[in-house]
Each structure stands twice: as structure tokens, then as C-alpha cells.
Amino acid sequence: MNQFKKASKQLSIFVTAGYPKLNSLNDQLNLLEANGVDFVEVGIPFSDPMADGPTIQETSDLALKNGMNLELLFEQLNERTSTLPLVLMGYLNPVLSYGIDRFLESCNRVGVRSVILPDMSLEIYERFYRDQFEKYEVFPSFLITPTSSTQRIQRISKVCKNSFVYLVSSNATTGGKSTFNADQAKTYQSIRENCGETPLFIGFGIDSKEKVEYVQEVSHGAIIGSAYLKALGLNKEKDFLKSIR
Amino acid sequence: MTKIASLPDEMGFYGDFGGAYVPELLRPNVEELALAFKEKKNDPVFHSTYISMLEDYVGRPTPLYLSEKLSTKHDCTIYLKREDLNHTGAHKINNAIGQILLAKSMGKTQIVAETGAGQHGVATATACALMDMECIVFMGEIDIERQAPNVQRMEFLGAKVVPATSGSKTLKDATNEAIRYWINHPDAYYLIGSVVGPHPYPEIVAHFQSIISKEIQEQLKKKTGKSSPSKVIACVGGGSNAAGAFFHFYDEENVELIAVEAAGHGLKSGKSAATSILGTPGVLHGSMTLLMQDEFGQVTEPHSISAGLDYPGIGPLHAYSIDSGRTKSIPVTDQEALIAAQELTKSEGIIPALESAHALAALNSVELEPSDIVVVNLSGRGDKDLSTYLK
Ligand SMILES: Cc1ncc(COP(=O)(O)O)c(C=O)c1O
């Protein structure tokens, strides 16, 4: 059963574990669940997040200063009461340092079914890590871009059949400005077709109700990261959640 | 052990090290680059353009200078490979010229680069001025302060120097910013400065620096009748001058290869950049390599008196070669490097870069026989370090 497939028009939020406080995560999960969010991406902070813009960099730095690490993250996840599906998202190095088997075993134990590690390319996954992922029944999700080839999208969506495909709205680091126009509708339509049965979500630069609704029309749902974290930093996360509904 | 000259494999691996650990966003960029390099690498027209630019513009071949003073002191034969005599004052220009030609052949018009000490930034800005390319250089805010003359040189050459204000504000962060810029501007050409980064960069940079060991072979043959020395010594930041100086000797097992690591205040001080001695395997800037990292896999900030050596990683080629025992790495402290710099300046009238001074200092800790012929790669000149030397 693919837990990301249940509904159309989904909404997902990305939060950095350990931000703004070391123990914020479980309150965050409860809040997001109460506000009708469908699943949450939990960011594993890293010292050198090369695909991230300033907002996620800053939350990641602060989370590390607060003392967040994978050991603690799995403890917190183990104690959570929220029943929302979760995806762990982060860079490969902290995961390798923790131990890939131990990491996947921990994911399995706390009920995390999917993981996104942007610097673990599909090729690297297939060469080194696929067997372990399969053994622990953790399903990786991979990114695609609006310029990814048909072949590439089909190949990735096959690998992601138990999770989802993450379409980044444009070639940019996280938190940039995304713009959507009529021309793109066709692109999204064709990407969605190429994904077949695999759910497709769109993220990067989504920061308003209009964009959420647009994205929910052309895919299975929207993923919001930087815009939510910005609001969270200002203690305005509840207002933000209201504003996009 | 696999012959190093036949590496990396199709995915960019040198044994367990290397590869292209890049987000999908960068995949087209690195693939385009790998394709272009594969085509140009063995293209005789491309190669002869590169060589004639090195000869006529950069000033190659650089001399292989017999240092009688050092030879007497250490009771063996010591040559200095004078990369300090290159245009712009360091080996970095070999790579900048090679890659700018590659960029040009790919139809690129904008170049982005990272720099630590500013030597690679200056080399890149120079190549861009020559080839009419737009040039953007990321440099850590802290390095901008401590290497002000090189910032002025880059700006006078027409480059835009952008401070990297994230993280620790040094070379590692400048590299993050350059990669982010590349993600946001996929049409730009990222001109990396050392044998680091995702495949195919380590291979590209090693290729363009390998001219150093090619010349050593030819020059040594003329001077001694033998084309291989017994030892080659080079400092390692990311490892581009070392890769160049070692390249054609990798598969000659009787040539000892010695990589000199910046030990900062000492190996056990917690303030060093001796990555290949203290580091453990990990992924940074797109490749699997040896890394200075904490117990949670967070990359730590290295220290060296030399801004060109304080990088927390090392090229995957070196990680492999050191791990497999082909290259030996030895540590040299800030203090030892300063003494070696002073010694060369006073005895030979050559002011070496602080980076190169590490390689010179290693002569004191390597075991030397009277029959030894040693080549020390003098990677750059020390004008940029005068204020440190005069302190
Ligand atoms: C003169 C000189 N030598 C060595 C280095 C270190 O770089 P690499 O290890 O890539 O040769 C630098 C870097 O700035 C340099 O300027």
C-alpha cells in the first residue's frame, strides 16, 4: 500500500527537525495534523546543504546548534503521537555516518516509509543502496525537474512506485520564487502522464494559496518548505496554515 | 591495485571514492560536462590549443630547478618544480586555461568559481578576461578579509567577487555557494579549482594539471638521464597540484609519492586540516571522499595558516591512492611551514607560497638517501603571504 496515494489535492509541509527548538518536532507534527496536512517531510539538518536556499540553510544551522542529530531524531519520532505519514529528507553524509543499515532499520522501526536524499542520485542508489532499502522496506523518493526527459521520468516513477515523485517547480535551490503560467500546464500534464500510477507532488517556492491550488490541480499535491519555515521563525505558523487553506 | 591511470570508472569512482553525488537538478549539467570532456580530452586540435596557450601565455614549461642549498642540507639531489613562475603565480592557471577552453567549446559565456586563498579566483578571472567571459567568484567572507590583495586583483580583472556568508564563511562555504549558483543558473559553467567535486571534475582537473609531471619527466631525463625521480613531494589542499605532480608517476611503483597535509597547530590540537590522516569516508560537494567530520556526519571546519589548504575534504583520487598505500601522506604544522618558507627565501631567493612551504618542510621528516632524486612541487609564489611572513 502506497500511503502517499490516498487522496488527490494533498498538502505536505517540510519542517527541519530541531527547529526552532530542539524538541519542537512533535508539537509541529500535531499542529500540522490538526490543520489537515496530509503528510510531513522532516528535514535532517546538515552542515552543507548544497541544494538549499537561505531559509532552509538557516533552520538547518540553528537545528544543529540546538543539538539535533539522527539518534535524537529517531527518539523523538518514536515518541510521536501524530499518525501522519512521514518522509525523512536530508543529505547523504549524516545518514552514512549513522550507518545506512541502522538508518533504514530505524526508519522501519518508527514507521517512516519514505526517504529523500537529494545527493543520493538514482545511479548511486541503484549501485550501492537499493538492496538495503528493499530489505527494510523503506521506499526512496526522487526529484525530477520540468526539463527532465520522458525516459528519465518514467524510470524514476517506476523506482518510486511505493512512494512518490517530487517535481521541483523550477531549476533552483529551495525557497526561490516560483511562477506558474498557462504554458507550464502542458508540461505538468505530460509529466503526470509519464509518472503513471506513481503519485506526483510539486514543491520548491510554493508560498501562497494560489500556488497551492494551482499545483493541486496539476499534480497530487503541493509541498511547502521555506515559506512555512519563515512563518514558523516568526511564530506565525498558524496564520500561515490558515492563509493557504 | 588497479592502475590509477585507468581510473576513474564510468561513474567517476576511484575504488570506493569519487562518483557524482548530485541532486537531480545538477544531473544534466554534469552529464553535459562529462560528454564535452570526453570529446575534447583526446582531440588533437583542442590539445594543441591548450598547449600553445600554456607556452605562450602562461610561460610553460616551468623550470625544474636544482636547489644546491637544499641538496647540500639534506645530502641528496633536490629539484624544485617552479610552478610559482607561471603567469598569476601558481599552478592554478593550468586548470583555469584548460577548463575555460572547454567552457568555450561548450558555448558557455558565464563562468562561476569558488576560491579560498584567491589564487584560483585570480587564475579564473585572468582566463575570463582573456577569453571575454563573464566571471563570478564566490569567496568566504573571512577569506575576503585575509586575502585582500587577491580580491583586488580579481576585481581589477573584471570579476565579480561575491562573499559567501553562510556556514563558516571560508572555502567550503564558497564551494557550496558556487554549486548553488550553478543550480540556479544551469547555463553557467562551473570552473572548479581543485581535484574535488562531482565526477567528472576530479578527472578534468587532474588531466589539466598532469602537464606538471609530464614536464618533470622530460626535464629530469635531460638533466639526469633518468625520467623518474625517487620521490615527488607536493602539498594537498584539495589536491590539484599534487595530482598534477604525481600523475605520470602513479603507475611507476619505484617513485615514492608524498602528499603533505596541513597539520595546523598539530595533529592532535583539533585545529588542523590533515584530512587524509584524520578524515573518514563521507560525501561532500558531490563526491565520496575522506572528510573532516564530527561523530554525526557534520563537516567540521579545518584550520591551517594557509588559506589554500584549509579544505575539509581531499580529491577522491588522493583518497583512493592514500587509502591503498600508493601515496603516503605526512603532516606539517603551521610553524614548520613558516620556517621552511623563511629558509628557502634566505637561501635561494625564492619566496614560496605558504601552501608550497608545507611541501618544502616535509623534507625534514622524509627519510632521504644520498642517492635520492627528489622533486618538490613549488606550487606557487609567496607574494600573497608576505604579511604573514613579516609578522
Ligand atoms: C600556491 C598554492 N598551492 C596549493 C594550493 C592548494 O590547492 P591544491 O591542493 O588543489 O593544489 C593552493 C590553493 O589555493 C595554492 O594557491
XYZ file of N, CA and C in Angstrom, chain B residues 29 32-34 36-37 40 101-108 189:
48
model
N 23.715 19.044 -15.955
C 24.949 19.829 -16.003
C 26.186 18.933 -16.013
N 26.404 16.857 -19.266
C 26.837 17.675 -20.405
C 28.353 17.869 -20.343
N 28.829 18.141 -19.137
C 30.255 18.376 -18.949
C 31.073 17.113 -19.239
N 30.595 15.986 -18.726
C 31.323 14.734 -18.922
C 31.429 14.406 -20.415
N 31.285 16.573 -22.945
C 32.173 17.533 -23.603
C 33.633 17.184 -23.325
N 33.907 16.808 -22.079
C 35.301 16.495 -21.727
C 35.783 15.240 -22.447
N 36.715 16.229 -25.909
C 37.871 17.115 -26.084
C 39.179 16.526 -25.564
N 38.857 26.778 -21.962
C 38.771 26.312 -23.357
C 37.626 25.320 -23.517
N 37.475 24.478 -22.502
C 36.374 23.510 -22.525
C 35.030 24.250 -22.492
N 34.945 25.257 -21.615
C 33.714 26.044 -21.488
C 33.380 26.726 -22.809
N 34.405 27.294 -23.422
C 34.230 27.982 -24.698
C 33.691 26.995 -25.745
N 34.275 25.806 -25.760
C 33.846 24.819 -26.759
C 32.410 24.371 -26.531
N 31.932 24.534 -25.289
C 30.553 24.170 -24.976
C 29.602 25.338 -25.229
N 30.141 26.456 -25.680
C 29.303 27.625 -25.956
C 28.912 28.417 -24.726
N 29.638 28.224 -23.631
C 29.309 28.941 -22.388
C 29.827 30.370 -22.448
N 28.984 27.996 -16.573
C 29.988 26.934 -16.471
C 30.637 27.055 -15.096
